[in-house]
PDB file of C-alpha atoms in Angstrom:
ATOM      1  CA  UNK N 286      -7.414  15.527 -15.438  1.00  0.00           C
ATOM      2  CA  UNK N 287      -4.356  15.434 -13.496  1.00  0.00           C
ATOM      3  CA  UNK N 288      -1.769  12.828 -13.197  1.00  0.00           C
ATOM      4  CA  UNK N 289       0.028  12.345 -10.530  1.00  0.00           C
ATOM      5  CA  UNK N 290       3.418  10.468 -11.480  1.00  0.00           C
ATOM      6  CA  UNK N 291       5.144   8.428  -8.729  1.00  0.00           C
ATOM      7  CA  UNK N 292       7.638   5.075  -8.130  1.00  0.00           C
ATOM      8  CA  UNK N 293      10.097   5.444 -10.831  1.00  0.00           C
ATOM      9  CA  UNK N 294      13.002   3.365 -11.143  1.00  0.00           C
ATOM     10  CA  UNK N 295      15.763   5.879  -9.136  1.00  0.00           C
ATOM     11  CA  UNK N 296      16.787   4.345  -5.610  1.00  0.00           C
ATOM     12  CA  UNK N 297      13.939   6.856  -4.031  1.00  0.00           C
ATOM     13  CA  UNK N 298      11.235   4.798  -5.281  1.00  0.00           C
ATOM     14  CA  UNK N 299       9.960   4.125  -2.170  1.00  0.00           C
ATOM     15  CA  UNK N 300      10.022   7.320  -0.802  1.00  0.00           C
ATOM     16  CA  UNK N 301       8.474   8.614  -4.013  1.00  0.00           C
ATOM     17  CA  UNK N 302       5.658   5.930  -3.550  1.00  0.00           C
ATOM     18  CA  UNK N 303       5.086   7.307  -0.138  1.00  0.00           C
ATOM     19  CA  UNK N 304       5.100  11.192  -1.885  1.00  0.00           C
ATOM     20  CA  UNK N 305       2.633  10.486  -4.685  1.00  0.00           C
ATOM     21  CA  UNK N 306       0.209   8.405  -2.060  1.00  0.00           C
ATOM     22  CA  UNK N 307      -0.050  11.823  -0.090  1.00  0.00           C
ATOM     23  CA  UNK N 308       0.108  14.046  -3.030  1.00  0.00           C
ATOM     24  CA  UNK N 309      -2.621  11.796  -4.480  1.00  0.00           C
ATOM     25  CA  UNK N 310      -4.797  12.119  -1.375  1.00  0.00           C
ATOM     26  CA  UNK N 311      -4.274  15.306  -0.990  1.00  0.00           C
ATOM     27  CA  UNK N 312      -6.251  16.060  -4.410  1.00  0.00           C
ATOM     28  CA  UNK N 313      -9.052  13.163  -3.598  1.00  0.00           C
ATOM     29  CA  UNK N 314      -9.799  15.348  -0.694  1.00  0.00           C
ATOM     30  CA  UNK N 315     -10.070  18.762  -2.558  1.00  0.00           C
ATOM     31  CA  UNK N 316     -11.951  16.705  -5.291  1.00  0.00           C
ATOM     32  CA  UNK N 317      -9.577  17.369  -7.856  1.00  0.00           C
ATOM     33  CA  UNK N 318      -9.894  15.077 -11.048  1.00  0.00           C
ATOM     34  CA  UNK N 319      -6.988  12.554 -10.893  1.00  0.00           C
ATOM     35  CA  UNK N 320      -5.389   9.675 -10.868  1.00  0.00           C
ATOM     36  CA  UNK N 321      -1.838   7.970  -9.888  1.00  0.00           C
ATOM     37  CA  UNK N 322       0.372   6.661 -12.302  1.00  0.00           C
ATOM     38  CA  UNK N 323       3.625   4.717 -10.853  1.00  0.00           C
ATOM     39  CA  UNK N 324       5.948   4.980 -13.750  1.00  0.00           C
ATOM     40  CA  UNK N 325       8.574   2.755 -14.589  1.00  0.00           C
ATOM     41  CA  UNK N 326      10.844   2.095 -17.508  1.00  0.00           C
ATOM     42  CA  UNK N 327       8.762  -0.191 -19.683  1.00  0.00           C
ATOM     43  CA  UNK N 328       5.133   1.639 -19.131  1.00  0.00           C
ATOM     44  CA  UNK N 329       5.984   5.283 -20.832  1.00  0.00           C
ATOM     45  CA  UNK N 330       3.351   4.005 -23.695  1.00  0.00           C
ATOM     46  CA  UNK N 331       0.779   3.114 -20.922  1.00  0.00           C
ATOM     47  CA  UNK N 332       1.143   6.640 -19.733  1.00  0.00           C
ATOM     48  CA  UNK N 333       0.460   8.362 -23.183  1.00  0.00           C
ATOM     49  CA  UNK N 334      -2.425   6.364 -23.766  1.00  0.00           C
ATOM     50  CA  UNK N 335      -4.227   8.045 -20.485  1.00  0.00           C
ATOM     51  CA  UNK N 336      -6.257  11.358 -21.157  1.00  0.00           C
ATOM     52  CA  UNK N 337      -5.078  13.649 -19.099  1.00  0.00           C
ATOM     53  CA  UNK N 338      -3.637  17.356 -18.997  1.00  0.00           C
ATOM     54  CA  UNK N 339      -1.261  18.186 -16.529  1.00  0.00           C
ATOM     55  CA  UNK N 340       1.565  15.968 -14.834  1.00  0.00           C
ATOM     56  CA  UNK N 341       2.010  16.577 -11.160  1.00  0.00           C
ATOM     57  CA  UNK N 342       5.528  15.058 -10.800  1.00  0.00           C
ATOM     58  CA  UNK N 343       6.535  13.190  -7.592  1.00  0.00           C
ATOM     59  CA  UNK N 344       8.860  11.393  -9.003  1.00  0.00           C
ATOM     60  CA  UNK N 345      12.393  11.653  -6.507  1.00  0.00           C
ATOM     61  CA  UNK N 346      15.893  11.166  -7.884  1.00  0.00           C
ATOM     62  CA  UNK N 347      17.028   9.716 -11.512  1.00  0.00           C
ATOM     63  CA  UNK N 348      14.182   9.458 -13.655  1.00  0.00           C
ATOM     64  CA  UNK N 349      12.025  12.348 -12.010  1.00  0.00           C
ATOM     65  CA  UNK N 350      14.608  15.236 -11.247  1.00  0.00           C
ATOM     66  CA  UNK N 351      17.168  14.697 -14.058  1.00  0.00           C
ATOM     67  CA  UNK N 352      14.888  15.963 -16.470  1.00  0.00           C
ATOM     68  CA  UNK N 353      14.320  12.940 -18.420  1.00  0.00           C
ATOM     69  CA  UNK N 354       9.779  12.845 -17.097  1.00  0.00           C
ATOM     70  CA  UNK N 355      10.258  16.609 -17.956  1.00  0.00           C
ATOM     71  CA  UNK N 356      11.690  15.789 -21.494  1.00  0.00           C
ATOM     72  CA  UNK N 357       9.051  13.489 -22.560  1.00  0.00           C
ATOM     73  CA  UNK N 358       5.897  15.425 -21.355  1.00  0.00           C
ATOM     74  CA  UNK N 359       7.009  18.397 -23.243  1.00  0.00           C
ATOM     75  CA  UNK N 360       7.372  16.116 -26.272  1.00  0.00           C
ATOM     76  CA  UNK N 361       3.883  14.809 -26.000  1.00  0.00           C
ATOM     77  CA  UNK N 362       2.766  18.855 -25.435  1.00  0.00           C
ATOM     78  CA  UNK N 363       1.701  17.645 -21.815  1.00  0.00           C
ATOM     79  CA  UNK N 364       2.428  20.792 -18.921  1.00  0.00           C
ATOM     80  CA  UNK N 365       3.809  19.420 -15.333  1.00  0.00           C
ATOM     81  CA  UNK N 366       4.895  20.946 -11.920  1.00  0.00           C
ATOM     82  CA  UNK N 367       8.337  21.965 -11.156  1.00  0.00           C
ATOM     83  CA  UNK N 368      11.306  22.745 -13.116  1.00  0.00           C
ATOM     84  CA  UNK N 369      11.797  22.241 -16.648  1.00  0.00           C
ATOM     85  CA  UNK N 370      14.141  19.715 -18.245  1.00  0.00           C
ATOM     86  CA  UNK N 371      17.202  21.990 -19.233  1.00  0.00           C
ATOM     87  CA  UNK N 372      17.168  23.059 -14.903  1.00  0.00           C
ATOM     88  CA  UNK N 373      16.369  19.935 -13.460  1.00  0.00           C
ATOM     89  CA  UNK N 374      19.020  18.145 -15.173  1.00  0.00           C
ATOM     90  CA  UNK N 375      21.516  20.876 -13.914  1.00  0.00           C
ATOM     91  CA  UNK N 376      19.985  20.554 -10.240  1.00  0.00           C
ATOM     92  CA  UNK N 377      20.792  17.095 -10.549  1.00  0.00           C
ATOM     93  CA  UNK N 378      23.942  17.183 -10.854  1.00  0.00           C
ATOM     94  CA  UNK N 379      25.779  18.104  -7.528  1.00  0.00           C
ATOM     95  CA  UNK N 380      29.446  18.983  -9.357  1.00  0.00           C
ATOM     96  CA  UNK N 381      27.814  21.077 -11.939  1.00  0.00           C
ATOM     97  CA  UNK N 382      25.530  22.823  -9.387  1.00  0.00           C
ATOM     98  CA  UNK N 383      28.519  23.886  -7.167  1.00  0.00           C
ATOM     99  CA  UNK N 384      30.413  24.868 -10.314  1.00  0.00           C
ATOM    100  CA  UNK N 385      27.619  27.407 -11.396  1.00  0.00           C
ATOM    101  CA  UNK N 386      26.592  28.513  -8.104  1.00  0.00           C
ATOM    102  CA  UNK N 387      31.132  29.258  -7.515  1.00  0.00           C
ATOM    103  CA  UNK N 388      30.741  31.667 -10.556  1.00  0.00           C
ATOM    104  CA  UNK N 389      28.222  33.437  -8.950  1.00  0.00           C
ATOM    105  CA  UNK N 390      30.359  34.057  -5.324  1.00  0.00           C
ATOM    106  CA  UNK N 391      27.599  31.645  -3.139  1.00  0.00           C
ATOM    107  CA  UNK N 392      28.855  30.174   0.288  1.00  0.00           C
ATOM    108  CA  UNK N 393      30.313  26.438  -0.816  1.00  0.00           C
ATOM    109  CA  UNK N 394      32.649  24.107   1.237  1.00  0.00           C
ATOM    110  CA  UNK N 395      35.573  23.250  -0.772  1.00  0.00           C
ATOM    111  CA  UNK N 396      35.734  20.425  -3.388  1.00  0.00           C
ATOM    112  CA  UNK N 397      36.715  18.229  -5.850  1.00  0.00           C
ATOM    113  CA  UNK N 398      35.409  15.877  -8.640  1.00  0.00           C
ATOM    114  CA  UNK N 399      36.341  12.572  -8.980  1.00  0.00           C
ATOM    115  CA  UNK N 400      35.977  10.056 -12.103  1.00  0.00           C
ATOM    116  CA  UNK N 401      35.784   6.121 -11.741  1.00  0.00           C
ATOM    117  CA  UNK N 402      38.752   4.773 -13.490  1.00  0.00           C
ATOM    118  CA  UNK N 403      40.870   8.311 -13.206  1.00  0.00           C
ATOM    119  CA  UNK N 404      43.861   9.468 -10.928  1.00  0.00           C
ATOM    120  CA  UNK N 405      42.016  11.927  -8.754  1.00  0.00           C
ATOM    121  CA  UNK N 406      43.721  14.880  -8.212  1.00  0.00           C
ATOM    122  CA  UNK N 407      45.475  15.861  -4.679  1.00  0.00           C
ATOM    123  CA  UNK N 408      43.082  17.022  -1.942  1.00  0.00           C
ATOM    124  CA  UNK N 409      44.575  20.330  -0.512  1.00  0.00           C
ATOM    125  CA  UNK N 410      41.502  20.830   1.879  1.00  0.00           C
ATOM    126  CA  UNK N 411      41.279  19.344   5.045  1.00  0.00           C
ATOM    127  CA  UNK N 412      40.130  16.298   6.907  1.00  0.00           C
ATOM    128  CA  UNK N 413      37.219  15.219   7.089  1.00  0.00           C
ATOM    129  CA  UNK N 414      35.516  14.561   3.907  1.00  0.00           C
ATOM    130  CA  UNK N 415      32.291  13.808   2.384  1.00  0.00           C
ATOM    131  CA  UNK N 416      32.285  11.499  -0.554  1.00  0.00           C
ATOM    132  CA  UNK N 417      28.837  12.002  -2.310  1.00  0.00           C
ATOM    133  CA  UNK N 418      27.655  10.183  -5.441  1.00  0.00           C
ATOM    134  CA  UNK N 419      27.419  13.524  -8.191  1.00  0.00           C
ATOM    135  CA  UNK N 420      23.578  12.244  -9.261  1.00  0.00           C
ATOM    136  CA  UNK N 421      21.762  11.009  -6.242  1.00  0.00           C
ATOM    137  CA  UNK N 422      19.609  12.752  -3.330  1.00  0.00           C
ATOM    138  CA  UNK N 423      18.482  11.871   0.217  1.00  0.00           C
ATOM    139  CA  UNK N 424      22.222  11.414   1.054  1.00  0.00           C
ATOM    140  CA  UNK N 425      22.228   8.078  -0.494  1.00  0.00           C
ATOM    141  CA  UNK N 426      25.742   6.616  -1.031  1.00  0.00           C
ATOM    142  CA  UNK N 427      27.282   9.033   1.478  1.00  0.00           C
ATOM    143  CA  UNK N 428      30.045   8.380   3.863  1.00  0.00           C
ATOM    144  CA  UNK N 429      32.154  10.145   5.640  1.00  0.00           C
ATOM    145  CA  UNK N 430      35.684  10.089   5.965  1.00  0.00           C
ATOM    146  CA  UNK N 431      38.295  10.971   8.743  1.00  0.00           C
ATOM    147  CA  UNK N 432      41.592   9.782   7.653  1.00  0.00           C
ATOM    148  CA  UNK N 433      42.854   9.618   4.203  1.00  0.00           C
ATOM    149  CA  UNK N 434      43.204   5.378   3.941  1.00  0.00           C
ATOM    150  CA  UNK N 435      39.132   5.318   3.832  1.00  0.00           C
ATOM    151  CA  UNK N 436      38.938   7.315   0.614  1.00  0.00           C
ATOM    152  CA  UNK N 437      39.407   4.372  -1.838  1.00  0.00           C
ATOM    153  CA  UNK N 438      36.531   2.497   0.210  1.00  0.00           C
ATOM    154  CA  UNK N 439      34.292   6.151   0.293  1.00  0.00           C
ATOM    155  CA  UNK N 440      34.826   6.524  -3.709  1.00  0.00           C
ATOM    156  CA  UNK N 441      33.551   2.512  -4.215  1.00  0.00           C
ATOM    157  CA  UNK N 442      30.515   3.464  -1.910  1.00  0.00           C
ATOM    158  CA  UNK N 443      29.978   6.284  -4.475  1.00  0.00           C
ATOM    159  CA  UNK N 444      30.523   4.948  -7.721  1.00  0.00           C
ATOM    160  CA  UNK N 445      27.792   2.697  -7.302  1.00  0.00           C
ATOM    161  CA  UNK N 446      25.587   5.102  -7.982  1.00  0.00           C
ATOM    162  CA  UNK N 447      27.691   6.457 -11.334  1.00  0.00           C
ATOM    163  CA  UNK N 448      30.919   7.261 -12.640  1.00  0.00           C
ATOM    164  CA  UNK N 449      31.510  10.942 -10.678  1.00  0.00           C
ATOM    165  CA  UNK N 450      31.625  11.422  -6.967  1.00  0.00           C
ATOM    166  CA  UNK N 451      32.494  14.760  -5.259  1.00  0.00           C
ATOM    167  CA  UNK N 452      34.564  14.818  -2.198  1.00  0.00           C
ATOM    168  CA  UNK N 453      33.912  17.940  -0.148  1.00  0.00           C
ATOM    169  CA  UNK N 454      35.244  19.138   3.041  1.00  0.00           C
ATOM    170  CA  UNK N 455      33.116  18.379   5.643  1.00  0.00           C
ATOM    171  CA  UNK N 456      31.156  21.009   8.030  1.00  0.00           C
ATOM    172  CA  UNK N 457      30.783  20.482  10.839  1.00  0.00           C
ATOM    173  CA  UNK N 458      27.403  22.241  11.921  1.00  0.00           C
ATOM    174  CA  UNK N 459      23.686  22.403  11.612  1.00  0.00           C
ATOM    175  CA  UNK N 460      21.458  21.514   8.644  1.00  0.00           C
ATOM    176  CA  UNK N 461      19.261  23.998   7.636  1.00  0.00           C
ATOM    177  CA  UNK N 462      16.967  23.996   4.574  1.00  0.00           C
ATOM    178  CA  UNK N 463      14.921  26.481   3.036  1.00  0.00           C
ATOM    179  CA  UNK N 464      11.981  25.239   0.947  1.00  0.00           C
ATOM    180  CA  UNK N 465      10.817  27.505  -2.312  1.00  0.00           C
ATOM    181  CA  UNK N 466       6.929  27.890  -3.714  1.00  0.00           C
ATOM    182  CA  UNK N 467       6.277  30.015  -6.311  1.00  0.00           C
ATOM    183  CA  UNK N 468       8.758  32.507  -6.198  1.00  0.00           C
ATOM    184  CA  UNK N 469       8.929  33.007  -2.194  1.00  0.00           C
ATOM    185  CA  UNK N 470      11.322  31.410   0.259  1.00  0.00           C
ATOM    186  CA  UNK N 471       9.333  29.431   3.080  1.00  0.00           C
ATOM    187  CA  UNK N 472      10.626  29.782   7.342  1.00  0.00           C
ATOM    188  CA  UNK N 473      14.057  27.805   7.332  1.00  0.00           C
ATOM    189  CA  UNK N 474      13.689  24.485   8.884  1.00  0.00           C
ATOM    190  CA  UNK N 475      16.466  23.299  11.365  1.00  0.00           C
ATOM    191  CA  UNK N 476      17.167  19.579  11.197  1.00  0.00           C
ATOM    192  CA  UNK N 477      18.631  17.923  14.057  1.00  0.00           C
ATOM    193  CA  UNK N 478      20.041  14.166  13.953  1.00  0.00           C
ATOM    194  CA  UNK N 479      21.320  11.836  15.794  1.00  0.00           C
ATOM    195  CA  UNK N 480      23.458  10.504  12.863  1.00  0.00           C
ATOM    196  CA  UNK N 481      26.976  11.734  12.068  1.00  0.00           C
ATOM    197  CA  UNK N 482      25.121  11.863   8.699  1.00  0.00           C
ATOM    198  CA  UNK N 483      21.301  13.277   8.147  1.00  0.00           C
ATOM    199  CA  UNK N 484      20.724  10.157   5.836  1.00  0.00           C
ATOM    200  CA  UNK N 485      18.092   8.096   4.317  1.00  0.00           C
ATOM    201  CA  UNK N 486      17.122   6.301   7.635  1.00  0.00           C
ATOM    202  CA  UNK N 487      16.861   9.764   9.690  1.00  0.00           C
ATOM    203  CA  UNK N 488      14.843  11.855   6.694  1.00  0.00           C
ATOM    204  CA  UNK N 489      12.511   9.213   6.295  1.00  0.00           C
ATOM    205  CA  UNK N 490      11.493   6.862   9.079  1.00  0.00           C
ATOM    206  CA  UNK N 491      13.500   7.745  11.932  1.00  0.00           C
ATOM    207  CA  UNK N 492      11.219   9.041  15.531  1.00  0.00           C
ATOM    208  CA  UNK N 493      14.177  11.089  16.464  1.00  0.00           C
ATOM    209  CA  UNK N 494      14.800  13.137  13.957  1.00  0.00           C
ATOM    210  CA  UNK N 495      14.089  16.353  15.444  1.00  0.00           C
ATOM    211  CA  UNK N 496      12.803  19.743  13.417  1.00  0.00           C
ATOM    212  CA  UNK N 497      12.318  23.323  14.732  1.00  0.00           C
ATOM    213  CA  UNK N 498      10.459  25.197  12.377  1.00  0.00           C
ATOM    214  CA  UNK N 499      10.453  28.516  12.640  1.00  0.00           C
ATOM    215  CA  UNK N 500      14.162  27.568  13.139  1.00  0.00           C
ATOM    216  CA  UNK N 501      16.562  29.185  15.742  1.00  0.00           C
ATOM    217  CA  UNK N 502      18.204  31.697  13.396  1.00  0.00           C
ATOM    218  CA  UNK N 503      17.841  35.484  14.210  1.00  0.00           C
ATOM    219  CA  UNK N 504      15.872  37.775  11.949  1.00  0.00           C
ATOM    220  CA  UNK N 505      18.982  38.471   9.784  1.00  0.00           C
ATOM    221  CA  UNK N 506      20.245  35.384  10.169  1.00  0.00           C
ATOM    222  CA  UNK N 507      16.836  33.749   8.541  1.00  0.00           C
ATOM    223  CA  UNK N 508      16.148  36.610   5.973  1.00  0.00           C
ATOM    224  CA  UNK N 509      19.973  36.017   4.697  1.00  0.00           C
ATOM    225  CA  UNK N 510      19.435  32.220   4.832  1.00  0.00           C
ATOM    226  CA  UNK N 511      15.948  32.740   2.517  1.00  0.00           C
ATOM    227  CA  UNK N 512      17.964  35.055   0.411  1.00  0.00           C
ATOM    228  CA  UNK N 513      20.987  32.794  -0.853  1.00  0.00           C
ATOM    229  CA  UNK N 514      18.517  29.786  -0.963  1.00  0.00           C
ATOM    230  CA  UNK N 515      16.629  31.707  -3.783  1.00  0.00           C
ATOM    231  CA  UNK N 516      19.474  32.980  -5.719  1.00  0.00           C
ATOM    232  CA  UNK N 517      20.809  29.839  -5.466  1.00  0.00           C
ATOM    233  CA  UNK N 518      17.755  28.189  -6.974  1.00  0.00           C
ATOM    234  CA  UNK N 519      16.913  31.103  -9.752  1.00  0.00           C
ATOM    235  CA  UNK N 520      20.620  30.790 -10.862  1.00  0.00           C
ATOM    236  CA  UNK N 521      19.972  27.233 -11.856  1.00  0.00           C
ATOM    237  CA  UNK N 522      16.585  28.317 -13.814  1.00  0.00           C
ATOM    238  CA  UNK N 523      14.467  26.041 -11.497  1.00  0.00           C
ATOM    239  CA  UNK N 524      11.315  26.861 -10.917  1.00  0.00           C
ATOM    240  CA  UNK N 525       7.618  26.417  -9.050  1.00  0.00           C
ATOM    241  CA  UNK N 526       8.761  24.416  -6.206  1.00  0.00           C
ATOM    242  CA  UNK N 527      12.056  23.006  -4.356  1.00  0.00           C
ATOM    243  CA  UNK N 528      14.334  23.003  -1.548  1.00  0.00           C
ATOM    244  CA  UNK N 529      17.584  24.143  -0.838  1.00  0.00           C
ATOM    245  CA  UNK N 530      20.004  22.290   2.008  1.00  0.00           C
ATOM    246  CA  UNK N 531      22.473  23.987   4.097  1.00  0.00           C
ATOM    247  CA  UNK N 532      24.905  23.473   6.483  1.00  0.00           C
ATOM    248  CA  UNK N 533      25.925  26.396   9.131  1.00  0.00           C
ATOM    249  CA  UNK N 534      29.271  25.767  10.717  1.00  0.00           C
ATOM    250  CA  UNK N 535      29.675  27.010  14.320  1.00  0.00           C
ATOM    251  CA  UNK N 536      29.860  30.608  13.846  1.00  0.00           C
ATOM    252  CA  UNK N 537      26.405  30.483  11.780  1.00  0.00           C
ATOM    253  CA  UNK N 538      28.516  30.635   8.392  1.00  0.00           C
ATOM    254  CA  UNK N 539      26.043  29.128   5.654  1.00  0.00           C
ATOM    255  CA  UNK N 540      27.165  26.534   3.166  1.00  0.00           C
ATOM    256  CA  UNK N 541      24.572  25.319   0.292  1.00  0.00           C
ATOM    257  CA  UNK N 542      25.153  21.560   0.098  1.00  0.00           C
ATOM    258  CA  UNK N 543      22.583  20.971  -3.026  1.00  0.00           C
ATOM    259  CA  UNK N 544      19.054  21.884  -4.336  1.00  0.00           C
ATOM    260  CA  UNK N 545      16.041  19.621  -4.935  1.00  0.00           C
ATOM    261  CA  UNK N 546      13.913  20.253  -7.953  1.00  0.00           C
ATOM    262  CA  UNK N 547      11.369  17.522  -6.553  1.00  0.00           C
ATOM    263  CA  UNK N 548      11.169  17.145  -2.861  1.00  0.00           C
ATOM    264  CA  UNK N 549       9.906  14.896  -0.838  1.00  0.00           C
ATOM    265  CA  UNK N 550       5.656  14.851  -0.076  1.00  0.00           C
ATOM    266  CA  UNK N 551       6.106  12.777   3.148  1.00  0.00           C
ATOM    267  CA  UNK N 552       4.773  12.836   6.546  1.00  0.00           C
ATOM    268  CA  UNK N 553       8.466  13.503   7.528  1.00  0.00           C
ATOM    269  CA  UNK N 554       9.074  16.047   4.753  1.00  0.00           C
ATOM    270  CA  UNK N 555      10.131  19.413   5.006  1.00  0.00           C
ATOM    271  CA  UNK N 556       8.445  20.950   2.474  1.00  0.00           C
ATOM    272  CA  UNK N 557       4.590  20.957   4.251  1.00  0.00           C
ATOM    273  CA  UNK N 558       6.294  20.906   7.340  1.00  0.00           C
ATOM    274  CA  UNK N 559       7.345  24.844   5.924  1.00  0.00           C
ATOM    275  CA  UNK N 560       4.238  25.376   4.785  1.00  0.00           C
ATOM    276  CA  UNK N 561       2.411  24.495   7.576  1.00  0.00           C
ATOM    277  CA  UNK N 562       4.505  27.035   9.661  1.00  0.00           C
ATOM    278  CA  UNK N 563       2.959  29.760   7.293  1.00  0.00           C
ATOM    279  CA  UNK N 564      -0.457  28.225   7.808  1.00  0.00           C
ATOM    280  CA  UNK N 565      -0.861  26.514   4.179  1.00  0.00           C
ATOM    281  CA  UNK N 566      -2.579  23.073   4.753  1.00  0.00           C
ATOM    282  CA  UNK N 567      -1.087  20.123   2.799  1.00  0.00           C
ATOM    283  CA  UNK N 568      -3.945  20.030   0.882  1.00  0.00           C
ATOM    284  CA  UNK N 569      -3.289  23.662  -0.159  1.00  0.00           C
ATOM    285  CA  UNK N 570       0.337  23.611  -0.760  1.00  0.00           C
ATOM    286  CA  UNK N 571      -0.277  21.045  -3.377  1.00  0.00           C
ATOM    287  CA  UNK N 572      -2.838  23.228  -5.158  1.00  0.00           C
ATOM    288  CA  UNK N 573      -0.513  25.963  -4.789  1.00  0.00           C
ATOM    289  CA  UNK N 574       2.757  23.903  -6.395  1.00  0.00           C
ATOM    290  CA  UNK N 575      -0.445  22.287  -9.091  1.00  0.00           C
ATOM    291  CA  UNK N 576      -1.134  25.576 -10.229  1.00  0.00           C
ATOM    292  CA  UNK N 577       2.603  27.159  -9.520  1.00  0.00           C
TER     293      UNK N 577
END
């Protein structure tokens, strides 16, 4: 018996409702033993008391990729897709991420950390910046700024979403992201926006979004892409599934911007949208990442 754990409590629930639906579906159709479980944080107990002997984790942002679902199923002796605790609590973290991945010579736009209630120190790279919160995906809480008097609004925006935000020189370029399954890096995905930003609004819902997958990159230009994406995601000790995001700046100069340990399962996501390029149904990729 599988379940498949969606919801949460992060602010990707709904997204993650929208995941676990298709995930869910997905094994109904292959006639896989199952059943959905939307977790939140007074039903843990409810969970337990199910039979069941796998977790197939769909859970998106704090809750689901920090680790703490990953914790408590290896407490209760329960395997589950995806990355263990110890990575996906590193993942998580975008300052901490960057700071490992710097050790380790990977293509990163400049940055620095700053801490609600602290001086932050000077900012000796350029204008603009991004102002990210450190523990939150699909570009929630993001804003960009172009002159220097909108940081103290930018770092607010942030700190909504916790006590860190990182403020990183902005790219200007193409998003690129390179989903991983089991140890192989999928065709890169181009993403093109009409945003400024590729937020929450343009991942999930928006018509004109557009994606060209197999992407526009040369041979060596997508082989070196697929390369960094899974260093970058076997330095962190993830594993099974996940996605890396890019930016390329004009000259086709990558920059990792952040990994997911638990991606999104949407119509609009990227991760069957890779898949499909390689022929894998949806229905398939989710046995594959099930039995990853």
């Amino acid at each position: 018996m599988i379940a498949v754990l969606m919801g949460g409590y992060s602010a990707e629930r709904e997204i993650s409702l929208l995941s676990g639906k298709a995930v869910y579906d997905a094994f109904c159709k292959s006639k896989v033993n199952c059943f959905a479980f939307d977790l939140t944080q007074d039903n843990l107990d409810e969970l337990w008391s199910k039979e069941f002997d796998k977790a197939f984790i769909v859970l998106h942002g704090r809750g689901g990729e920090d680790g703490f679902i990953q914790s408590q199923l290896e407490k209760n002796n329960i395997s589950y897709t995806g990355s263990d605790a110890k990575s996906s609590s590193l993942c998580m973290d975008k300052a901490v991420t960057k700071d490992l991945w710097s050790k380790h010579n990977l293509p990163l736009a400049a940055s620095i950390v700053a801490t609600k209630g602290e001086n932050l120190d000077s900012i000796t790279f350029p204008l603009p910046w991004a102002v990210k919160p450190t523990l939150e995906g699909s570009s929630i809480g993001i804003t960009k700024v172009t002159h220097e008097s909108e940081l103290d609004s930018a770092l607010k925006t942030a700190f909504k979403y916790g006590n860190q935000a990182l403020v990183e020189q902005w790219i200007d370029g193409d998003e690129y992201t390179v989903s991983i399954l089991n140890d192989d890096a999928l065709p890169s995905i181009k993403i093109i926006s009409d945003h400024d930003i590729y937020d929450y609004h343009s991942k999930y819902f928006s018509n004109k979004t557009e994606y060209l997958c197999p992407s526009d990159l040369s041979k060596d230009q997508e082989l070196n892409l697929q390369k960094i994406a899974l260093k970058a995601f076997n330095l962190t000790g993830a594993s099974g599934w996940g996605r890396v995001d890019f930016i390329l700046d004009k000259d086709r100069v990558p920059f990792l911007l952040e990994i997911n340990t638990v991606p999104g399962m949407t119509s609009h996501s990227l991760v069957p949208m890779a898949a499909k390029a390689l022929n894998i149904s949806f229905e398939e990729l989710v046995i594959k990442i099930l039995n990853g």
